[in-house]
Each structure stands twice: as C-alpha cells, then as structure tokens.
mmCIF file of C-alpha atoms in Angstrom:
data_model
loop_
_atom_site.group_PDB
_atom_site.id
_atom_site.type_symbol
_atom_site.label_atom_id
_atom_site.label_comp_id
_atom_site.label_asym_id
_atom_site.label_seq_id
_atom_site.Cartn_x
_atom_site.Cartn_y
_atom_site.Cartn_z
ATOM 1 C CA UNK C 178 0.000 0.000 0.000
ATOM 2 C CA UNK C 179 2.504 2.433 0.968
ATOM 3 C CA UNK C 180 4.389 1.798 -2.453
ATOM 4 C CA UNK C 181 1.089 2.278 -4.222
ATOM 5 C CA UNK C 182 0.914 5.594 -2.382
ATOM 6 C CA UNK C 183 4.434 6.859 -3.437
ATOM 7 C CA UNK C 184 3.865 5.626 -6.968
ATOM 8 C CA UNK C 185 0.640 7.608 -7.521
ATOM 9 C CA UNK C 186 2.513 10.623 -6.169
ATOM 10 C CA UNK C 187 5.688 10.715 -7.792
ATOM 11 C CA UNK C 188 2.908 10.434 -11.085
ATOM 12 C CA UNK C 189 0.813 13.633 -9.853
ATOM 13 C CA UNK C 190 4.224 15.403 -9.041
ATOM 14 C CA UNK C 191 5.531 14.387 -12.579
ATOM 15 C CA UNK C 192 1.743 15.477 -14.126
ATOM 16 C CA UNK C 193 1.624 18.784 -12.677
ATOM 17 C CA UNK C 194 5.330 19.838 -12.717
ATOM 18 C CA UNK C 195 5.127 18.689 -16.796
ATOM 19 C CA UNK C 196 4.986 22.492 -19.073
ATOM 20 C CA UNK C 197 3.206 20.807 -21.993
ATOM 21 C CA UNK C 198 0.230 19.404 -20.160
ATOM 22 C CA UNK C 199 0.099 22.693 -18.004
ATOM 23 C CA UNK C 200 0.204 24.717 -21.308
ATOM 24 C CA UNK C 201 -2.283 22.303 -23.106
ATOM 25 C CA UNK C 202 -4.644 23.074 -20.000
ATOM 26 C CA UNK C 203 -4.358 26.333 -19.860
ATOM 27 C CA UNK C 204 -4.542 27.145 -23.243
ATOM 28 C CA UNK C 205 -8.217 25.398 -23.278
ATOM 29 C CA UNK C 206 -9.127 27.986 -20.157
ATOM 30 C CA UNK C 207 -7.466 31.096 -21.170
ATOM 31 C CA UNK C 208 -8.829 33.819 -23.668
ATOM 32 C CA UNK C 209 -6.822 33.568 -26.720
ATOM 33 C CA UNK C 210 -4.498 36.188 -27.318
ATOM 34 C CA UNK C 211 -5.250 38.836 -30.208
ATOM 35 C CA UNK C 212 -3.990 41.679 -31.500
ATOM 36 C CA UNK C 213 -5.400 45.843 -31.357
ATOM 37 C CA UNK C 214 -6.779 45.564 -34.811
ATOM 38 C CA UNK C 215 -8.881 42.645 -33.837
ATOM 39 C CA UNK C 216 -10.610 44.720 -31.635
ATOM 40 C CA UNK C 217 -14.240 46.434 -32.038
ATOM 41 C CA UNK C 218 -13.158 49.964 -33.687
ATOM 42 C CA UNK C 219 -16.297 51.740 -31.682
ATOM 43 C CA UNK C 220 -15.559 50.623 -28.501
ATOM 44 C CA UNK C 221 -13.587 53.635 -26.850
ATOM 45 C CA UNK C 222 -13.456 52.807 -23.405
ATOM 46 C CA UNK C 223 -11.190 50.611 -21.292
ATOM 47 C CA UNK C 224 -11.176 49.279 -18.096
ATOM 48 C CA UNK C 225 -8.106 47.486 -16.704
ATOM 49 C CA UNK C 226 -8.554 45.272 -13.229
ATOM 50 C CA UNK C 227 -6.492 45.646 -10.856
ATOM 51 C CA UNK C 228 -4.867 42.783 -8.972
ATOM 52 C CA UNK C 229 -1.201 44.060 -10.457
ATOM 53 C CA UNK C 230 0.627 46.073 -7.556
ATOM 54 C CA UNK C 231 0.431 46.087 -3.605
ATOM 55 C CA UNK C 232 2.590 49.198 -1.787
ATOM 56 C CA UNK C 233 5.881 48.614 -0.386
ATOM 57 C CA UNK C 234 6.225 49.284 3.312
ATOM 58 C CA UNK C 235 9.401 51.261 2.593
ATOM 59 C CA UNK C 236 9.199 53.483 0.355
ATOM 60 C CA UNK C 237 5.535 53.653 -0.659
ATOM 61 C CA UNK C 238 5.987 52.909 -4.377
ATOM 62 C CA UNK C 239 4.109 49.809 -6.325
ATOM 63 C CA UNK C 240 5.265 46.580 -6.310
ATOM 64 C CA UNK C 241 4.129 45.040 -9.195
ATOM 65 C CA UNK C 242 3.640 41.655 -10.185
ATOM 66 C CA UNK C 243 3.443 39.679 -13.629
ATOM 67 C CA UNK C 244 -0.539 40.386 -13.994
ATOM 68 C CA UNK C 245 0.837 44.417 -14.187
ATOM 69 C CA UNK C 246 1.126 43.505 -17.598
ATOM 70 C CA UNK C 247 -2.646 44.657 -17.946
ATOM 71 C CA UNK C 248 -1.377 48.023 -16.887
ATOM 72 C CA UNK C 249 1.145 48.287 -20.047
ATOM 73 C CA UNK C 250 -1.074 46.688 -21.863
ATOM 74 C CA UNK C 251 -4.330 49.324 -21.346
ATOM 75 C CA UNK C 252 -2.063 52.482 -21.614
ATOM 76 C CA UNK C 253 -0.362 51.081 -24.587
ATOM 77 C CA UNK C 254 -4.453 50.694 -26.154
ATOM 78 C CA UNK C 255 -5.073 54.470 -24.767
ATOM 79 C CA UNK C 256 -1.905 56.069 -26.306
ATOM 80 C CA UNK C 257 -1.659 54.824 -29.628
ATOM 81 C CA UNK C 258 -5.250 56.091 -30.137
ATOM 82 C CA UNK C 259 -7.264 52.723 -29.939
ATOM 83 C CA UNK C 260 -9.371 53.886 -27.490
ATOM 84 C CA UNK C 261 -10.048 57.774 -26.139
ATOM 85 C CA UNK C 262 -10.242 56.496 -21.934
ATOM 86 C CA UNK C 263 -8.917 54.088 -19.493
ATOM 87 C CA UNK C 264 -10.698 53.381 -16.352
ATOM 88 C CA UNK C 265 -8.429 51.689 -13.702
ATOM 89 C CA UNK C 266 -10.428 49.815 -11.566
ATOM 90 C CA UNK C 267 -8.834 48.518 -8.039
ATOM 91 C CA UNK C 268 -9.070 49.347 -4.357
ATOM 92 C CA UNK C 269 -8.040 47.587 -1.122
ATOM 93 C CA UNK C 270 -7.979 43.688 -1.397
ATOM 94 C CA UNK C 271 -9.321 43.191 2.232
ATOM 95 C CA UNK C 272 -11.874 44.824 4.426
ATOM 96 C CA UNK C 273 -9.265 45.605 7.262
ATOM 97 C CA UNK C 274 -6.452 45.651 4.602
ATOM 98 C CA UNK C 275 -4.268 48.814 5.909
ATOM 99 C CA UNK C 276 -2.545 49.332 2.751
ATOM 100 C CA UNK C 277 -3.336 52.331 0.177
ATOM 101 C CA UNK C 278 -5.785 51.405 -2.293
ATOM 102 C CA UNK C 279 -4.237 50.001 -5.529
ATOM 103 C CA UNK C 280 -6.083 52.807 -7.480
ATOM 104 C CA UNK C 281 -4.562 55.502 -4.939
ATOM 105 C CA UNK C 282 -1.772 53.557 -5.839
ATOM 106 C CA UNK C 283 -1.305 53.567 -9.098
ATOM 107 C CA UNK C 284 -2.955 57.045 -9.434
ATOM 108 C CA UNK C 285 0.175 58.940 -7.864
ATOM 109 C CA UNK C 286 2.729 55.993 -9.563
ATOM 110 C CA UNK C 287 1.489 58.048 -13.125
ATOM 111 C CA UNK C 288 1.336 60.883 -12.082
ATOM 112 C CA UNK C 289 5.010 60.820 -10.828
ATOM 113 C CA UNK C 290 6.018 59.521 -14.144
ATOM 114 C CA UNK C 291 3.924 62.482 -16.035
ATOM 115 C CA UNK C 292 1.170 59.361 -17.534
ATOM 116 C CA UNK C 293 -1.500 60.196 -15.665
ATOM 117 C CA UNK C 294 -4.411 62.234 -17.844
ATOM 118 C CA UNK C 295 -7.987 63.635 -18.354
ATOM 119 C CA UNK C 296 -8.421 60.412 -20.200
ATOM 120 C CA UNK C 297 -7.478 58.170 -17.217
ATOM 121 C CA UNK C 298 -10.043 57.594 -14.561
ATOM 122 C CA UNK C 299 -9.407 55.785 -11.227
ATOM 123 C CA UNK C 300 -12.029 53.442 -9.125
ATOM 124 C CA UNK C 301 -10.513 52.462 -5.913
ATOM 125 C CA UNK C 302 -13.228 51.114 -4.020
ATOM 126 C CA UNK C 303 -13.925 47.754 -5.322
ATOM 127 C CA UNK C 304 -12.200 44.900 -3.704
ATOM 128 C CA UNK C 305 -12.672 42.108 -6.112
ATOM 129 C CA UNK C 306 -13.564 41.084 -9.546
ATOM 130 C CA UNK C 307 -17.490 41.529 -8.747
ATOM 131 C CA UNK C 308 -16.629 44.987 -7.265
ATOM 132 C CA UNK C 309 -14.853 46.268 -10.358
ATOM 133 C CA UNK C 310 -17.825 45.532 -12.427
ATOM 134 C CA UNK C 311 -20.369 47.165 -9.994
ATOM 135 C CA UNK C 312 -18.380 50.107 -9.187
ATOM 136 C CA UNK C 313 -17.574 50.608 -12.932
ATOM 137 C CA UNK C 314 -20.946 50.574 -13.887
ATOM 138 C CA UNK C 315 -21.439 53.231 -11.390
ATOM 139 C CA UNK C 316 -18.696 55.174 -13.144
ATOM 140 C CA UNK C 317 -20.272 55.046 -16.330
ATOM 141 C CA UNK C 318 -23.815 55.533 -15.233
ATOM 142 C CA UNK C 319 -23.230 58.727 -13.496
ATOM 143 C CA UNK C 320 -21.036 60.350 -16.450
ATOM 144 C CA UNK C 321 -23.611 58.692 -18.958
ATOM 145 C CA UNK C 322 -20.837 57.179 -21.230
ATOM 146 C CA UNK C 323 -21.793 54.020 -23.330
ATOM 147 C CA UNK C 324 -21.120 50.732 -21.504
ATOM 148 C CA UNK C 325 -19.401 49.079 -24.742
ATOM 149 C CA UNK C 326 -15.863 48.900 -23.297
ATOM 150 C CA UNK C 327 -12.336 46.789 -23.964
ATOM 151 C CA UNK C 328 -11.984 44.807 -20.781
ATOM 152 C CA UNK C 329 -8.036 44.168 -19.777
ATOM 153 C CA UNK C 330 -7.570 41.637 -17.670
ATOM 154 C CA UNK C 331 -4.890 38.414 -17.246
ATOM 155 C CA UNK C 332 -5.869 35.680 -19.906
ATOM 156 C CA UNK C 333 -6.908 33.169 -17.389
ATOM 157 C CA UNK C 334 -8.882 35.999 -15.262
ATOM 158 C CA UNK C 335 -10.651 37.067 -18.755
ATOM 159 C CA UNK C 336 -13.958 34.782 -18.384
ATOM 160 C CA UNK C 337 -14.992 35.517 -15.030
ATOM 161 C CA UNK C 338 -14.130 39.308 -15.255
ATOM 162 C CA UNK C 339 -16.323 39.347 -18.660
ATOM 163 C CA UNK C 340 -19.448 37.139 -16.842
ATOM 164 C CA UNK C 341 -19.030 39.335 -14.162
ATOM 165 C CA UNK C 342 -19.045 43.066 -16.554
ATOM 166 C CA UNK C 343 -22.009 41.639 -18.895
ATOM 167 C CA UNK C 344 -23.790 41.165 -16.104
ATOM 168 C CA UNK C 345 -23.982 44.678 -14.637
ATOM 169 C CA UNK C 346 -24.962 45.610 -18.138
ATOM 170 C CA UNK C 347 -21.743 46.109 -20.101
ATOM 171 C CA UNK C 348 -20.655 44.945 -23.802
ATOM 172 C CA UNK C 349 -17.374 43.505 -23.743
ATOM 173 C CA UNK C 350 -14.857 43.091 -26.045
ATOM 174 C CA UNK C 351 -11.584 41.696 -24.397
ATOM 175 C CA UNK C 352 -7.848 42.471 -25.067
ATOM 176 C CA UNK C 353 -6.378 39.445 -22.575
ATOM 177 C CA UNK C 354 -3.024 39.934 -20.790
ATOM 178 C CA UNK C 355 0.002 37.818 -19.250
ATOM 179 C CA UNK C 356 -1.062 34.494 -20.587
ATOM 180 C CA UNK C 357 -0.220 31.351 -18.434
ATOM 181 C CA UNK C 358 0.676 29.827 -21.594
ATOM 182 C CA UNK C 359 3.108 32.002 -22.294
ATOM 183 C CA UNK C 360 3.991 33.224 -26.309
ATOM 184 C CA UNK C 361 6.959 31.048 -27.200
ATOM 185 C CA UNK C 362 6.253 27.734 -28.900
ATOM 186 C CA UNK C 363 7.019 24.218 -26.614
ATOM 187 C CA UNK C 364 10.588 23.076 -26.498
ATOM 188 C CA UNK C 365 11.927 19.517 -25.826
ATOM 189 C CA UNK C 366 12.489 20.600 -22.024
ATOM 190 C CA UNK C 367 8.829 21.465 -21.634
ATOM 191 C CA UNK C 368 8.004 17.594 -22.500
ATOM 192 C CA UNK C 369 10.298 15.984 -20.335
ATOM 193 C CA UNK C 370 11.636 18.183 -17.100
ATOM 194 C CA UNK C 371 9.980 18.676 -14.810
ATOM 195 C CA UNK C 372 9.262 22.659 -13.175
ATOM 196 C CA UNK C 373 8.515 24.093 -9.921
ATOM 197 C CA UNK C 374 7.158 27.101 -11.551
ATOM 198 C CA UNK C 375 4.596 24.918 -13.298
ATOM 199 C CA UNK C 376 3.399 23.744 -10.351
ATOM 200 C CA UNK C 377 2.463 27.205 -8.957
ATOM 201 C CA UNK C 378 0.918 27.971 -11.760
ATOM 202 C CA UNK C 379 -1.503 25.467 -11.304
ATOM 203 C CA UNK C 380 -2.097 27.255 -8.201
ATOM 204 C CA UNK C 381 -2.992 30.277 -10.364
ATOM 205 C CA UNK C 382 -5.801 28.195 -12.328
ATOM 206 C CA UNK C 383 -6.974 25.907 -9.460
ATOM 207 C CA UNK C 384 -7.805 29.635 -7.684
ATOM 208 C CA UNK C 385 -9.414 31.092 -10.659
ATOM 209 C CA UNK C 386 -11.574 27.895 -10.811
ATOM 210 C CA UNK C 387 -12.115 28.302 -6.866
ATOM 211 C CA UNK C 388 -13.163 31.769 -7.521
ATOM 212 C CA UNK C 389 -15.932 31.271 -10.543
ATOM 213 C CA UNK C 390 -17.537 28.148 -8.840
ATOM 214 C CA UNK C 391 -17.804 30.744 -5.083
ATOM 215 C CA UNK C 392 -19.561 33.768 -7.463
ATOM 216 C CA UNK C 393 -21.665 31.353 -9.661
ATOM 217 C CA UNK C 394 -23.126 30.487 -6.200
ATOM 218 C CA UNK C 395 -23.145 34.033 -4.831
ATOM 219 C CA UNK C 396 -25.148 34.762 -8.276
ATOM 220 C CA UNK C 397 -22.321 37.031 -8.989
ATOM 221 C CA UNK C 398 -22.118 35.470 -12.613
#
C-alpha cells in the first residue's frame, strides 16, 4: 500500500510539474491572445482590473507583479489612439487591509512619471472582480458614457471578469493579458523536465476555478 501511495505521487508530481500538459490546459481555459486591430473599432473605453501592484512598506511605491502587464497593456491601447479612456479599476484587497488602495496607488505611480491624464479615470473602491464591475458601472452611469468597453484583464482571469461586466450591463470586447501559456512555442524541455514554476501555476488556475464556482453560487455570474 505504501508503495502504491508513493507511486501515484511521484505520477501527480511528474503530471503537474510537466509544461506541456500545463500549457495544453491552460490554453483550453485562457482567452486567446489577439492583437489591437482585432478589436471592435467603436468601442472607446477601457477598463483594466487591478490585482497588479500592492505598496511597499518602505518606500511607498508599487510593487508590481506579472498580472501588471494589464497596466502596459491598457495604456499602450489608450496612447496609440485605440481607445479615447482608461478606467483603472482597483481598491483595497481586504476589508481591514491597511494598505493604500491600488487605485490611490497607481494614481500617484502616473502621475510621478507624467502618464496620468484627463483620459485616465481611477475606481478604488472595489475589492474584487465583482466589485470592479459594480463600481464601474457606477462610473459610467453617473457620467452617462456608453457601456461598450475593452476589458483588460490576465488571460486566465478574462472569463470571469467578462461574466461578471455583462452582467452589470456592459458589452465587452476583451484584449487578454500575461497568458499562463506564455507566447513562445514548446521546447523539448517542456516535455520531459519537470518545473517548480509549473506547479504554482496550477495554483494560479486551481484559484481562478475556486473563484468562478464561489460567485456562480453568490449569483455574482
């Protein structure tokens, strides 16, 4: 028995260290990847999700991680004239979470680097995925602008941001960020060697998963 035990997981460990079957997963889950002229030419507005930086103790600046790729990817959208406004949505991750609100956050982080703009709006209330979309609609409600917007989100984050956006009334078209599966083809040591990155990137999916079945039954989606 206890052979049969170490057996089965040295196979799991192999299974979910392996980069081909993660990437073969994950690229069934995530939103494709496209490029700007793909997207619908009327839809002016953008709305990135936060979920990219937290504030450093220290010296009060972002620390960003990988999913900040949204960030780049929304301003890159709003300054090369595919869209005419970027709405940043983000706020405190926690109830009693003492940290600035990412929005704050990010807010002064452009304006220090002379991005920030009359075309860049900042929500920094919401605290989750659900939040964004409610407190976005709000946004656009009170300022009457049309609720046709590019949503910019991580690639495996795209279908429960979207669910959540089309159902406080919006029309989505998506421009995914930072896939999982990366943008390099396979190579022989994807097959064959096993990664400890791959394995906490599982983590990534199996919370994303987590996360849709929690708002399907909070009739959040």
């Amino acid at each position: 028995m206890r052979r049969q035990f170490f057996y089965a997981a040295f196979l799991l460990l192999l299974l979910f260290s392996n980069g081909a079957v993660f990437h073969s997963v994950a690229g069934l889950w995530e939103e494709p990847q496209k490029k700007a002229s793909q997207l619908h030419s009327n839809y002016r507005k953008i709305v990135v999700l936060g979920g990219m930086a937290s504030e450093n103790s220290v010296n009060g600046l972002p620390r960003f991680s990988q999913s900040s790729d949204r960030l780049w990817q929304g301003l890159w959208l709003l300054k090369t004239g595919k869209a005419d406004t970027l709405i940043l949505s983000g706020g405190r991750g926690t109830l009693f979470d003492k940290q600035k609100p990412e929005g704050e956050l990010l807010k002064n982080y452009l304006d220090d680097i002379d991005v920030l703009s009359d075309q860049i709006i900042i929500e920094s209330v919401s605290r989750n995925t659900y939040e964004n979309a409610v407190e976005t609609a709000k946004i656009f409600n009170n300022t009457g602008m049309s609720k046709e917007i590019i949503l910019v989100s991580s690639a495996f984050h795209i279908p429960r941001a979207r669910a959540c956006f089309e159902n406080q009334g919006f029309t989505v078209d998506v421009f995914p960020a930072d896939p999982l599966t990366g943008v390099r083809p396979l190579q022989w040591k994807d097959f064959i060697i096993p990664s400890a990155y791959v394995m906490d990137q599982w983590g990534v999916l199996f919370r994303e998963w987590a996360g849709i079945l929690m708002y399907k039954i909070n009739g959040y989606i």
